[in-house]
JSON list of C-alpha atoms in Angstrom, two decimals:
[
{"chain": "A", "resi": 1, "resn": "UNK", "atom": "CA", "xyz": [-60.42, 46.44, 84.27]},
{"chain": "A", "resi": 2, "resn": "UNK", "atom": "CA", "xyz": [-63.08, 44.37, 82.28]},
{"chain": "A", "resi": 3, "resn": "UNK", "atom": "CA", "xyz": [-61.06, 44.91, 79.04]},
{"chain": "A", "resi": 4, "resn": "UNK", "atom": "CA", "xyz": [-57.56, 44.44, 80.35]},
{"chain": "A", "resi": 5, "resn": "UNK", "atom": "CA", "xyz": [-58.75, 41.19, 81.84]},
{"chain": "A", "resi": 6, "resn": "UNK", "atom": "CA", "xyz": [-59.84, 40.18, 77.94]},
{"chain": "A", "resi": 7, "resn": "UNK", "atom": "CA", "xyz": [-56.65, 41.78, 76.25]},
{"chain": "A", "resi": 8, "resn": "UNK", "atom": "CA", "xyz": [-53.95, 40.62, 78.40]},
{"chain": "A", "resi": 9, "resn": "UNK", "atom": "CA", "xyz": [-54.47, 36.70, 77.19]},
{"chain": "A", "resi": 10, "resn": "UNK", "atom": "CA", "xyz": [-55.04, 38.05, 73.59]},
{"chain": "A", "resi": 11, "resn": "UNK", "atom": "CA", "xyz": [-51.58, 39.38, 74.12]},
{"chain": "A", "resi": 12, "resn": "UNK", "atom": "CA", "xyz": [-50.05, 36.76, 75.80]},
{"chain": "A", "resi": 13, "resn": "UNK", "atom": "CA", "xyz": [-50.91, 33.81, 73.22]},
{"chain": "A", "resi": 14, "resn": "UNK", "atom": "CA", "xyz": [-50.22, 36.15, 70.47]},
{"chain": "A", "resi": 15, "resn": "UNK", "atom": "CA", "xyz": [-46.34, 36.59, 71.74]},
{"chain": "A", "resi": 16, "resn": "UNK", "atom": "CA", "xyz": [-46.20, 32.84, 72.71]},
{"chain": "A", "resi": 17, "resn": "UNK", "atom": "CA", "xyz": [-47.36, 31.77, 69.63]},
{"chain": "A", "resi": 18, "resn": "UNK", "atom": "CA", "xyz": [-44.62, 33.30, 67.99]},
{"chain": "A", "resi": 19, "resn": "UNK", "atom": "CA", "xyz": [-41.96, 31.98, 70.05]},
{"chain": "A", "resi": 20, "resn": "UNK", "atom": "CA", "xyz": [-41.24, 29.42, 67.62]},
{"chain": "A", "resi": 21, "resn": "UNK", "atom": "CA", "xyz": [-39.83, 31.85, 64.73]},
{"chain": "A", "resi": 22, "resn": "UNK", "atom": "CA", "xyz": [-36.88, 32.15, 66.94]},
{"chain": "A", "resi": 23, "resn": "UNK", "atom": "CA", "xyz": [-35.97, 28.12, 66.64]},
{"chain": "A", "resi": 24, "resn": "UNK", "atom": "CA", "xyz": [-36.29, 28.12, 62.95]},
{"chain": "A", "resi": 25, "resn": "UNK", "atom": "CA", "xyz": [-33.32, 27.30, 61.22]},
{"chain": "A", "resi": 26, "resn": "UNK", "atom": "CA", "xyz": [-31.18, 29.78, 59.69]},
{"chain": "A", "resi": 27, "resn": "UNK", "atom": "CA", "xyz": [-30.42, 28.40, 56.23]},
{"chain": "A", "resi": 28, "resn": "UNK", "atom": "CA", "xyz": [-34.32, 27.33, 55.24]},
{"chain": "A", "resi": 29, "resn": "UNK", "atom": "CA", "xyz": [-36.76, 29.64, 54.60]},
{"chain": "A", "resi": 30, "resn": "UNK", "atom": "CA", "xyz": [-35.98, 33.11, 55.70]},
{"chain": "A", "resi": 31, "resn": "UNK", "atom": "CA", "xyz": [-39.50, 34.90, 55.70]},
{"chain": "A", "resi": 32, "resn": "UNK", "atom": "CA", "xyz": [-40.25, 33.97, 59.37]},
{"chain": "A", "resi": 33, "resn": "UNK", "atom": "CA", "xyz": [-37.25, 36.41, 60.89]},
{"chain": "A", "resi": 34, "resn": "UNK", "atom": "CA", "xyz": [-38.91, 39.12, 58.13]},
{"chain": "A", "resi": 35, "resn": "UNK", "atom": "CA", "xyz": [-42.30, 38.54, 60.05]},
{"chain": "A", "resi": 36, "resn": "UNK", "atom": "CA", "xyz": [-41.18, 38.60, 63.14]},
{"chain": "A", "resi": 37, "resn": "UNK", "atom": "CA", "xyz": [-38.87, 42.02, 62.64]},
{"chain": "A", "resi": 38, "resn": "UNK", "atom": "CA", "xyz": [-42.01, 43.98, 61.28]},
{"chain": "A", "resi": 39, "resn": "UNK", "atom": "CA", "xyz": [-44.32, 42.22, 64.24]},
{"chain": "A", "resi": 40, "resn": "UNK", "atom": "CA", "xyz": [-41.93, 43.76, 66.89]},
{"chain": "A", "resi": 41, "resn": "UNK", "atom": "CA", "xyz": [-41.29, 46.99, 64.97]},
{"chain": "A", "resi": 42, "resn": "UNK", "atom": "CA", "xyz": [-45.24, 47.39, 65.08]},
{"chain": "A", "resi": 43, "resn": "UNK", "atom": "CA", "xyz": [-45.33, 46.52, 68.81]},
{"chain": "A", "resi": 44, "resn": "UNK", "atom": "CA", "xyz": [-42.63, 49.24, 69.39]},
{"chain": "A", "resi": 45, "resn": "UNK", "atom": "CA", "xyz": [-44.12, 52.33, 66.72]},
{"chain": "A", "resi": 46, "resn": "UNK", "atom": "CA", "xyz": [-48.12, 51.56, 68.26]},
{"chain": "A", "resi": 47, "resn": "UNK", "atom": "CA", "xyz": [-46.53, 52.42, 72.43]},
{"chain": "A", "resi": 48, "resn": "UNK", "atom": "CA", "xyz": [-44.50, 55.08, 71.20]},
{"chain": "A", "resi": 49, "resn": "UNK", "atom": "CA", "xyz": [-47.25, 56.95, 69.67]},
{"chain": "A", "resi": 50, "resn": "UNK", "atom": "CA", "xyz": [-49.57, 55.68, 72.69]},
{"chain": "A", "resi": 51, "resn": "UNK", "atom": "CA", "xyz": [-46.84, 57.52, 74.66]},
{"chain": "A", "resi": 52, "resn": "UNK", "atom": "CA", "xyz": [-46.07, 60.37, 72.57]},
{"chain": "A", "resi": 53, "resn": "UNK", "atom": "CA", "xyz": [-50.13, 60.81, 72.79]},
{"chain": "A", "resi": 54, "resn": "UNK", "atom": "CA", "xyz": [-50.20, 60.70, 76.95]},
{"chain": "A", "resi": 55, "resn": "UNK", "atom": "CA", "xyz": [-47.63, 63.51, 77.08]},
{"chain": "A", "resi": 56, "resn": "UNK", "atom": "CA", "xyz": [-49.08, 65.82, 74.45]},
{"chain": "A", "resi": 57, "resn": "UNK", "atom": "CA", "xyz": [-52.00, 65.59, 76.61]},
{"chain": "A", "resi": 58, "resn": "UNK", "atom": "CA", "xyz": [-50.41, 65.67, 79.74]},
{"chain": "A", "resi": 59, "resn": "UNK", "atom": "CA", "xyz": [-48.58, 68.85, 78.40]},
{"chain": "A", "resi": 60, "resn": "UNK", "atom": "CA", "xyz": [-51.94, 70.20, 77.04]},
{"chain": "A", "resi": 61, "resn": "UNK", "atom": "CA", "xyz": [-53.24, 69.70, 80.63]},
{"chain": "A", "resi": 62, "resn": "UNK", "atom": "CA", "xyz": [-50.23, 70.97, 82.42]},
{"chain": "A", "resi": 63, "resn": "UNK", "atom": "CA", "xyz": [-50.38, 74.36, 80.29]},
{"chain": "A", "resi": 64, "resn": "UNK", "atom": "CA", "xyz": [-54.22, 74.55, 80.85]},
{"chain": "A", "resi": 65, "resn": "UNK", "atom": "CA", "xyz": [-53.80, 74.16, 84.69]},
{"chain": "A", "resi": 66, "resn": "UNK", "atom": "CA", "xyz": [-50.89, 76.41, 84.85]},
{"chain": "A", "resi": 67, "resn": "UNK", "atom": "CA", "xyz": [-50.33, 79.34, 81.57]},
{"chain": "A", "resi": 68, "resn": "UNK", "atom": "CA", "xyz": [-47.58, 80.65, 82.93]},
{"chain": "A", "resi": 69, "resn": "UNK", "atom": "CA", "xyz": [-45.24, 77.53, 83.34]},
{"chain": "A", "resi": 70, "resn": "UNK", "atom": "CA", "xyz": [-46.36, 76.64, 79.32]},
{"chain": "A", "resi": 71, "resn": "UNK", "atom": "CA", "xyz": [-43.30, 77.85, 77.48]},
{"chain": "A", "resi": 72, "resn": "UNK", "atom": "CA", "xyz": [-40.94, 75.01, 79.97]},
{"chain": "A", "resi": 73, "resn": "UNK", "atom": "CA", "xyz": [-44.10, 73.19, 79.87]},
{"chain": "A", "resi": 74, "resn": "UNK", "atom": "CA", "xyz": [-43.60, 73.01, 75.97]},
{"chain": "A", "resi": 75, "resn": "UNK", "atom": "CA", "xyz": [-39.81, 72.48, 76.21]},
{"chain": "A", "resi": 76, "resn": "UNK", "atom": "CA", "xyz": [-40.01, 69.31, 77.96]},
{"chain": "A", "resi": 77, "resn": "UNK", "atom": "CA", "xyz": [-42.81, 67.85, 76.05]},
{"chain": "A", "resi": 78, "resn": "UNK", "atom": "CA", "xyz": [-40.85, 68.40, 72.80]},
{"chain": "A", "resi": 79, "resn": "UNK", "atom": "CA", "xyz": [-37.27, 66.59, 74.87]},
{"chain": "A", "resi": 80, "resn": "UNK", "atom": "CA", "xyz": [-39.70, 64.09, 76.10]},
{"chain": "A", "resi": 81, "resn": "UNK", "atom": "CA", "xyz": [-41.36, 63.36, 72.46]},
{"chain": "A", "resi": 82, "resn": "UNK", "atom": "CA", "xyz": [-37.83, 63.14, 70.59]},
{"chain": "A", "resi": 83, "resn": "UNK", "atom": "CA", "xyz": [-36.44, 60.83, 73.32]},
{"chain": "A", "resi": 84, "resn": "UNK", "atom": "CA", "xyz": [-39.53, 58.34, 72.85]},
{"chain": "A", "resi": 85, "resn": "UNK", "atom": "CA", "xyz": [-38.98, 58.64, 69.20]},
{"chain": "A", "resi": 86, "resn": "UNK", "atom": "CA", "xyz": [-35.43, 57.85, 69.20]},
{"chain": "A", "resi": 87, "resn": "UNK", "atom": "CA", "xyz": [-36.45, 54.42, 70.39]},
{"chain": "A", "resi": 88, "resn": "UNK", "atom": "CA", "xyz": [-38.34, 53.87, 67.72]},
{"chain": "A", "resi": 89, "resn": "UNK", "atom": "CA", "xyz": [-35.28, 54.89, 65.41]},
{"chain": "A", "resi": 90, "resn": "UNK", "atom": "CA", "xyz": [-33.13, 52.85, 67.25]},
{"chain": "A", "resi": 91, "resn": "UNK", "atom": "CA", "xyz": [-35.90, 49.74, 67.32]},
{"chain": "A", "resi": 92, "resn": "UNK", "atom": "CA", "xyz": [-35.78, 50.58, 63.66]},
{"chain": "A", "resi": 93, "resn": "UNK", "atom": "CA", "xyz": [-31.64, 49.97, 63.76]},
{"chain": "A", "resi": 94, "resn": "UNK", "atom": "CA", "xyz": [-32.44, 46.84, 65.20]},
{"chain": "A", "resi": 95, "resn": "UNK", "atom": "CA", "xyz": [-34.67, 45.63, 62.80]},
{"chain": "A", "resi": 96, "resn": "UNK", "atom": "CA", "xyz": [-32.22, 46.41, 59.94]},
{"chain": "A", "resi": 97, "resn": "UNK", "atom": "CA", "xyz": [-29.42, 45.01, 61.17]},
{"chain": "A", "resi": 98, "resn": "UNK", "atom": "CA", "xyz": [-30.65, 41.58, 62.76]},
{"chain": "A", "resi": 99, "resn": "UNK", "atom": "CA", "xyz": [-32.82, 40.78, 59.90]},
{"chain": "A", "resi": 100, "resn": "UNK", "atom": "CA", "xyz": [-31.03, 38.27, 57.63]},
{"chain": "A", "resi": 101, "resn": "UNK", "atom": "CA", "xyz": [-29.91, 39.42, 54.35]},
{"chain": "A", "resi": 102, "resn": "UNK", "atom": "CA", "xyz": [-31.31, 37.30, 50.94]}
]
């Protein structure tokens, strides 16, 4: 609890302080919308591989508990993995296609 009470303002200021980037005008400088792509492309890849990492675990666990039920055990963790990555693809998508060309 002690370090989520520390982190969670980290956090906060850090995304306020970027807030900003999104009033910047278009036809100046375009590095800012560059930053900002890569900062939230980073923010999604680091909790999907927190998340892929709680269900290899939680599968590890499950099959541990329970070696019979590991081959469906196994099944969903690989549907559950591929659906967490496709958001990273698709946050990837995003990324590409918002981002100002030069």
């Amino acid at each position: 609890m002690n370090k989520l009470v520390k982190a969670v303002p980290g956090a906060l200021a850090m995304l306020l302080s970027a807030a900003p980037v999104f009033a910047q005008n278009q036809v100046g400088d375009k590095g800012y919308g560059y930053i900002a792509a890569v900062v939230g492309f980073a923010i999604a890849a680091g909790l999907a591989a927190l998340g892929q990492g709680r269900v290899a675990g939680s599968a590890c666990e499950g099959a541990a508990r329970n070696p019979g039920a590991a081959g469906r055990i196994q099944v969903l963790m690989i549907l559950g993995l591929a659906f967490i990555e496709t958001l990273v693809i698709f946050t990837l998508l995003i990324v590409f296609l918002k981002v100002p060309n030069p």
